[in-house]
Amino acid sequence: MNLVPMAEILQKADEEGYGVGGFNVNNLESLQAIIQAAEEEKSPLILATSEGAIKYMGMDHVIGMVEGFLKNTDLPVALHLDHGGSFDAAMKCIRKGYSSVMIDASKHPFEENIAQTKEVVQAAHAVGVTVEAELGRLVGSEDEITVTEREAAMTDPDEAVEFVERTGVDCLAVAIGTAHGVYKGDPELDFDRLKAINEKVDVPLVLHGASGVPDTDVQKSIGMGIRKINVNTDFQQAFTAKLREVLADDPELYDPRKYCGPAREAMTEKVKEKIRAFGSNGKAW
Ligand code: G3H
Ligand code: ZN
């Protein structure tokens, strides 16, 4: 497959000071929406697939769809495993041609996270594949936890330096107050922490759980070293809201193309908005 390593996309973003979306692909329509938006905005593209999404679509179908798309585009595209839970999951993707993998061992103690990440880095780098890892944990927005517990889950700047040095990872996902899914209250990002991490760590940083975070906050974080911004829920909501609307307007509808088509268009618009907010529009090479 004619993919580029994600590190290449992030390196250019780092040199020029913008962010690139790590957009989750969950089915054919979401892939089409992301592709259409990136084509229209001339943006480099990071297609992210979680293990769950790969299982849902089938690995060979993921590869087939992406290969089909690559035949018809000049955009720089990385195919990325999002939140890979094990060495085996990462290797499976690499063998299938992925150009980037995330090993997420962030739920494990520091040393175990380092050991698992290092093992993936060694294997992935041998074949030119980018590796993202995570230090600190994203706690759920709905979790009943205290401020102290929330803080304890965040990325420690000094640990981040040691982690990057000892693992050789290409980019680092940091926990600075975002959460996956729908926020109950307003997300509060710890910009002082991000600034401290960015001053000490020299690899591009990654922001997970960016749905529901105001664009101005994401832009501020891009100014502090965030180069990849993961978005999933915002797009799912845009898709599903339109789908509900279309079905409610015409309860007789039964052809999936008639309700998935408009939903796909709504998602495309949302992806375009995010691309422009992150500043990767016009940055394809
Ligand atoms: O890895 C994927 C993301 O971090 C997406 O999070 O669904 O809250 O946008 P989100
Ligand atoms: Zn995530």
CSV table of C-alpha atoms and ligand atoms in Angstrom, one decimal:
chain,number,residue,atom,x,y,z
A,1,MET,CA,0.0,0.0,0.0
A,2,ASN,CA,1.2,3.5,-0.8
A,3,LEU,CA,0.9,4.8,2.7
A,4,VAL,CA,3.3,7.2,4.5
A,5,PRO,CA,4.6,6.7,8.0
A,6,MET,CA,2.6,8.8,10.4
A,7,ALA,CA,5.8,10.3,11.7
A,8,GLU,CA,6.3,12.0,8.4
A,9,ILE,CA,2.9,13.7,8.6
A,10,LEU,CA,3.5,14.8,12.2
A,11,GLN,CA,7.1,16.0,11.5
A,12,LYS,CA,5.8,18.4,8.8
A,13,ALA,CA,3.0,19.5,11.1
A,14,ASP,CA,5.6,20.1,13.8
A,15,GLU,CA,7.8,22.2,11.5
A,16,GLU,CA,4.9,24.3,10.4
A,17,GLY,CA,3.0,24.4,13.7
A,18,TYR,CA,-0.4,22.9,12.9
A,19,GLY,CA,-2.4,19.9,14.0
A,20,VAL,CA,-3.6,16.8,12.0
A,21,GLY,CA,-6.7,14.9,12.9
A,22,GLY,CA,-6.5,11.3,13.8
A,23,PHE,CA,-10.0,10.5,12.6
A,24,ASN,CA,-11.7,7.2,13.5
A,25,VAL,CA,-13.0,4.9,10.7
A,26,ASN,CA,-15.8,2.7,11.9
A,27,ASN,CA,-17.5,1.7,8.6
A,28,LEU,CA,-17.6,2.4,4.9
A,29,GLU,CA,-19.5,5.7,5.2
A,30,SER,CA,-17.2,7.1,7.9
A,31,LEU,CA,-14.2,6.3,5.7
A,32,GLN,CA,-15.8,8.0,2.7
A,33,ALA,CA,-16.7,11.1,4.8
A,34,ILE,CA,-13.2,11.5,6.1
A,35,ILE,CA,-11.7,11.0,2.6
A,36,GLN,CA,-14.1,13.4,0.9
A,37,ALA,CA,-13.4,16.1,3.6
A,38,ALA,CA,-9.6,15.6,3.3
A,39,GLU,CA,-9.7,15.7,-0.5
A,40,GLU,CA,-11.8,18.9,-0.4
A,41,GLU,CA,-9.5,20.5,2.2
A,42,LYS,CA,-6.3,19.1,0.7
A,43,SER,CA,-5.2,17.8,4.1
A,44,PRO,CA,-2.8,15.0,5.0
A,45,LEU,CA,-4.8,12.2,6.5
A,46,ILE,CA,-4.4,9.8,9.5
A,47,LEU,CA,-7.0,7.1,9.3
A,48,ALA,CA,-7.4,5.6,12.7
A,49,THR,CA,-8.9,2.2,13.3
A,50,SER,CA,-9.4,0.8,16.8
A,51,GLU,CA,-9.3,-2.9,17.5
A,52,GLY,CA,-13.1,-2.9,17.9
A,53,ALA,CA,-13.6,-1.1,14.6
A,54,ILE,CA,-11.3,-3.6,12.8
A,55,LYS,CA,-13.2,-6.5,14.3
A,56,TYR,CA,-16.5,-4.8,13.3
A,57,MET,CA,-15.4,-4.2,9.7
A,58,GLY,CA,-13.1,-7.2,9.2
A,59,MET,CA,-9.4,-6.6,8.7
A,60,ASP,CA,-9.3,-7.6,5.1
A,61,HIS,CA,-12.2,-5.2,4.4
A,62,VAL,CA,-10.4,-2.3,6.1
A,63,ILE,CA,-7.3,-3.0,3.9
A,64,GLY,CA,-9.4,-3.4,0.8
A,65,MET,CA,-11.3,-0.2,1.3
A,66,VAL,CA,-8.1,1.8,2.1
A,67,GLU,CA,-6.3,0.3,-0.9
A,68,GLY,CA,-9.2,1.2,-3.2
A,69,PHE,CA,-9.1,4.8,-1.9
A,70,LEU,CA,-5.3,5.0,-2.3
A,71,LYS,CA,-5.5,4.2,-6.0
A,72,ASN,CA,-7.4,7.4,-6.5
A,73,THR,CA,-5.7,10.0,-4.3
A,74,ASP,CA,-2.5,11.9,-4.1
A,75,LEU,CA,-3.0,12.8,-0.5
A,76,PRO,CA,-0.4,11.7,2.1
A,77,VAL,CA,-2.2,9.0,4.1
A,78,ALA,CA,-1.2,7.1,7.2
A,79,LEU,CA,-3.2,4.0,8.3
A,80,HIS,CA,-3.0,3.8,12.1
A,81,LEU,CA,-4.0,1.3,14.8
A,82,ASP,CA,-5.7,3.3,17.5
A,83,HIS,CA,-5.3,2.1,21.2
A,84,GLY,CA,-3.7,-1.1,20.3
A,85,GLY,CA,-3.9,-3.2,23.5
A,86,SER,CA,-1.0,-5.7,22.8
A,87,PHE,CA,2.2,-6.5,20.9
A,88,ASP,CA,0.2,-9.0,18.9
A,89,ALA,CA,-2.5,-6.5,17.9
A,90,ALA,CA,0.2,-4.1,16.7
A,91,MET,CA,2.1,-6.8,14.7
A,92,LYS,CA,-1.1,-8.0,13.1
A,93,CYS,CA,-1.7,-4.5,11.7
A,94,ILE,CA,1.9,-4.1,10.6
A,95,ARG,CA,1.8,-7.4,8.7
A,96,LYS,CA,-1.3,-6.1,6.9
A,97,GLY,CA,0.5,-3.0,5.8
A,98,TYR,CA,-0.4,-0.3,8.5
A,99,SER,CA,2.1,2.6,8.5
A,100,SER,CA,1.5,3.4,12.2
A,101,VAL,CA,0.4,1.7,15.4
A,102,MET,CA,-0.5,2.9,18.8
A,103,ILE,CA,0.5,0.6,21.7
A,104,ASP,CA,-1.7,1.7,24.6
A,105,ALA,CA,-0.2,0.2,27.8
A,106,SER,CA,-1.2,3.3,29.8
A,107,LYS,CA,-3.3,1.2,32.2
A,108,HIS,CA,-0.2,-0.6,33.4
A,109,PRO,CA,2.4,0.7,35.8
A,110,PHE,CA,5.2,2.9,34.4
A,111,GLU,CA,7.8,0.2,34.0
A,112,GLU,CA,5.4,-2.2,32.3
A,113,ASN,CA,4.1,0.5,30.0
A,114,ILE,CA,7.8,1.2,29.0
A,115,ALA,CA,8.5,-2.5,28.5
A,116,GLN,CA,5.5,-3.1,26.2
A,117,THR,CA,6.0,0.1,24.3
A,118,LYS,CA,9.7,-0.6,23.7
A,119,GLU,CA,9.0,-4.0,22.4
A,120,VAL,CA,6.5,-2.6,19.8
A,121,VAL,CA,8.9,0.2,18.9
A,122,GLN,CA,11.8,-2.2,18.2
A,123,ALA,CA,9.7,-4.3,15.9
A,124,ALA,CA,7.8,-1.5,14.2
A,125,HIS,CA,10.9,0.7,13.5
A,126,ALA,CA,12.6,-2.3,11.9
A,127,VAL,CA,10.1,-2.0,9.1
A,128,GLY,CA,9.6,1.8,9.1
A,129,VAL,CA,6.3,1.9,11.0
A,130,THR,CA,5.5,4.8,13.3
A,131,VAL,CA,4.6,4.1,17.0
A,132,GLU,CA,2.4,6.2,19.3
A,133,ALA,CA,2.2,5.4,23.0
A,134,GLU,CA,0.3,6.9,25.9
A,135,LEU,CA,1.5,7.9,29.3
A,136,GLY,CA,-1.1,8.9,31.9
A,137,ARG,CA,-4.7,7.8,31.7
A,138,LEU,CA,-7.8,9.4,30.2
A,139,VAL,CA,-10.4,9.0,32.9
A,140,GLY,CA,-14.1,9.0,31.8
A,141,SER,CA,-15.9,12.3,31.9
A,142,GLU,CA,-18.6,10.6,33.8
A,143,ASP,CA,-16.3,8.8,36.3
A,144,GLU,CA,-17.1,9.7,39.9
A,145,ILE,CA,-13.5,10.6,40.9
A,146,THR,CA,-12.0,13.3,43.0
A,147,VAL,CA,-9.8,16.1,41.7
A,148,THR,CA,-6.8,14.5,43.3
A,149,GLU,CA,-7.5,11.2,41.5
A,150,ARG,CA,-8.0,13.0,38.2
A,151,GLU,CA,-4.7,14.8,38.7
A,152,ALA,CA,-3.0,11.5,39.5
A,153,ALA,CA,-4.1,10.1,36.2
A,154,MET,CA,-2.6,12.9,34.2
A,155,THR,CA,0.8,12.8,32.5
A,156,ASP,CA,3.8,13.7,34.7
A,157,PRO,CA,6.2,15.9,32.6
A,158,ASP,CA,9.4,14.3,34.1
A,159,GLU,CA,8.0,10.8,33.6
A,160,ALA,CA,7.2,11.8,30.0
A,161,VAL,CA,10.8,12.6,29.3
A,162,GLU,CA,12.1,9.3,30.7
A,163,PHE,CA,9.3,7.4,28.9
A,164,VAL,CA,10.2,8.9,25.5
A,165,GLU,CA,13.9,8.4,26.0
A,166,ARG,CA,13.7,4.8,27.1
A,167,THR,CA,11.1,3.7,24.6
A,168,GLY,CA,12.2,5.6,21.4
A,169,VAL,CA,8.5,6.2,20.7
A,170,ASP,CA,7.7,8.6,17.8
A,171,CYS,CA,4.8,10.5,19.4
A,172,LEU,CA,3.2,10.6,22.8
A,173,ALA,CA,-0.4,10.7,23.8
A,174,VAL,CA,-0.8,12.8,27.0
A,175,ALA,CA,-3.5,12.9,29.6
A,176,ILE,CA,-4.2,16.6,30.3
A,177,GLY,CA,-7.9,16.5,31.2
A,178,THR,CA,-9.6,15.3,28.1
A,179,ALA,CA,-11.8,12.2,28.2
A,180,HIS,CA,-13.2,9.8,25.6
A,181,GLY,CA,-16.8,10.1,24.6
A,182,VAL,CA,-19.4,12.7,25.6
A,183,TYR,CA,-18.5,15.1,28.4
A,184,LYS,CA,-20.9,15.5,31.3
A,185,GLY,CA,-19.6,19.0,32.2
A,186,ASP,CA,-17.1,21.3,30.4
A,187,PRO,CA,-13.7,19.7,29.6
A,188,GLU,CA,-11.0,21.4,31.5
A,189,LEU,CA,-7.5,21.1,30.0
A,190,ASP,CA,-4.4,21.5,32.1
A,191,PHE,CA,-2.4,23.8,29.8
A,192,ASP,CA,0.3,24.4,32.4
A,193,ARG,CA,0.9,20.7,32.4
A,194,LEU,CA,0.9,20.5,28.6
A,195,LYS,CA,3.4,23.4,28.4
A,196,ALA,CA,5.7,21.7,30.9
A,197,ILE,CA,5.6,18.4,28.9
A,198,ASN,CA,6.2,20.2,25.7
A,199,GLU,CA,9.2,22.1,27.0
A,200,LYS,CA,10.8,18.8,28.1
A,201,VAL,CA,9.7,16.3,25.5
A,202,ASP,CA,10.9,16.6,21.9
A,203,VAL,CA,8.4,14.3,20.1
A,204,PRO,CA,5.1,15.4,18.7
A,205,LEU,CA,2.2,15.2,21.3
A,206,VAL,CA,-1.2,13.6,20.8
A,207,LEU,CA,-4.5,14.7,22.2
A,208,HIS,CA,-7.1,12.0,22.6
A,209,GLY,CA,-10.8,12.6,23.4
A,210,ALA,CA,-11.0,15.8,21.5
A,211,SER,CA,-14.7,15.6,20.8
A,212,GLY,CA,-16.6,18.2,22.7
A,213,VAL,CA,-13.4,20.2,23.4
A,214,PRO,CA,-13.9,23.8,22.1
A,215,ASP,CA,-11.8,24.5,18.9
A,216,THR,CA,-10.2,27.4,20.7
A,217,ASP,CA,-8.8,25.0,23.4
A,218,VAL,CA,-7.6,22.6,20.8
A,219,GLN,CA,-5.9,25.4,18.9
A,220,LYS,CA,-4.3,26.6,22.2
A,221,SER,CA,-3.0,23.0,22.7
A,222,ILE,CA,-1.6,23.0,19.1
A,223,GLY,CA,0.3,26.1,20.1
A,224,MET,CA,1.8,23.9,22.9
A,225,GLY,CA,3.0,21.0,20.9
A,226,ILE,CA,-0.1,18.9,20.2
A,227,ARG,CA,0.2,17.7,16.6
A,228,LYS,CA,-2.3,14.9,16.3
A,229,ILE,CA,-5.9,15.3,17.5
A,230,ASN,CA,-8.1,12.3,17.9
A,231,VAL,CA,-11.8,12.7,17.1
A,232,ASN,CA,-14.4,10.1,16.9
A,233,THR,CA,-17.5,10.9,19.0
A,234,ASP,CA,-18.2,14.3,17.3
A,235,PHE,CA,-18.3,12.6,13.9
A,236,GLN,CA,-20.5,9.7,15.1
A,237,GLN,CA,-22.9,12.3,16.6
A,238,ALA,CA,-23.1,14.3,13.4
A,239,PHE,CA,-23.7,11.2,11.4
A,240,THR,CA,-26.4,9.8,13.7
A,241,ALA,CA,-28.2,13.1,14.3
A,242,LYS,CA,-28.7,13.4,10.5
A,243,LEU,CA,-29.7,9.8,10.2
A,244,ARG,CA,-32.3,10.2,12.9
A,245,GLU,CA,-33.6,13.4,11.3
A,246,VAL,CA,-34.0,11.7,7.9
A,247,LEU,CA,-35.7,8.7,9.3
A,248,ALA,CA,-38.1,10.8,11.4
A,249,ASP,CA,-39.0,12.9,8.4
A,250,ASP,CA,-39.9,9.8,6.3
A,251,PRO,CA,-40.8,6.8,8.4
A,252,GLU,CA,-41.4,4.8,5.2
A,253,LEU,CA,-37.7,4.9,4.2
A,254,TYR,CA,-36.0,1.6,4.0
A,255,ASP,CA,-33.1,2.0,1.5
A,256,PRO,CA,-29.9,2.5,3.5
A,257,ARG,CA,-28.5,4.7,0.8
A,258,LYS,CA,-31.3,7.2,1.4
A,259,TYR,CA,-30.5,7.7,5.0
A,260,CYS,CA,-26.8,6.8,5.2
A,261,GLY,CA,-26.1,9.2,2.3
A,262,PRO,CA,-27.3,12.4,4.0
A,263,ALA,CA,-25.7,11.2,7.3
A,264,ARG,CA,-22.4,10.7,5.5
A,265,GLU,CA,-22.6,14.3,4.1
A,266,ALA,CA,-23.3,15.7,7.6
A,267,MET,CA,-20.2,13.9,8.8
A,268,THR,CA,-18.1,15.2,5.9
A,269,GLU,CA,-19.0,18.7,6.9
A,270,LYS,CA,-18.0,18.1,10.5
A,271,VAL,CA,-14.7,16.6,9.4
A,272,LYS,CA,-14.0,19.6,7.1
A,273,GLU,CA,-14.7,21.9,10.1
A,274,LYS,CA,-12.2,20.1,12.2
A,275,ILE,CA,-9.5,20.0,9.5
A,276,ARG,CA,-9.8,23.8,9.2
A,277,ALA,CA,-9.8,24.3,13.0
A,278,PHE,CA,-6.6,22.2,13.3
A,279,GLY,CA,-5.0,24.0,10.5
A,280,SER,CA,-4.1,21.1,8.2
A,281,ASN,CA,-6.2,22.4,5.3
A,282,GLY,CA,-4.0,23.0,2.2
A,283,LYS,CA,-1.1,21.1,3.9
A,284,ALA,CA,-1.1,18.0,1.7
A,285,TRP,CA,2.1,17.6,-0.3
B,1,G3H,O1,-8.7,7.4,20.1
B,1,G3H,C1,-9.8,8.0,19.8
B,1,G3H,C2,-10.1,9.2,20.5
B,1,G3H,O2,-9.4,9.6,21.5
B,1,G3H,C3,-11.5,9.8,20.2
B,1,G3H,O3,-12.1,10.3,21.3
B,1,G3H,O4,-14.5,9.9,20.8
B,1,G3H,O5,-13.8,11.5,22.5
B,1,G3H,O6,-13.4,12.0,20.1
B,1,G3H,P1,-13.5,11.0,21.2
B,2,ZN,ZN,-8.3,7.8,22.3
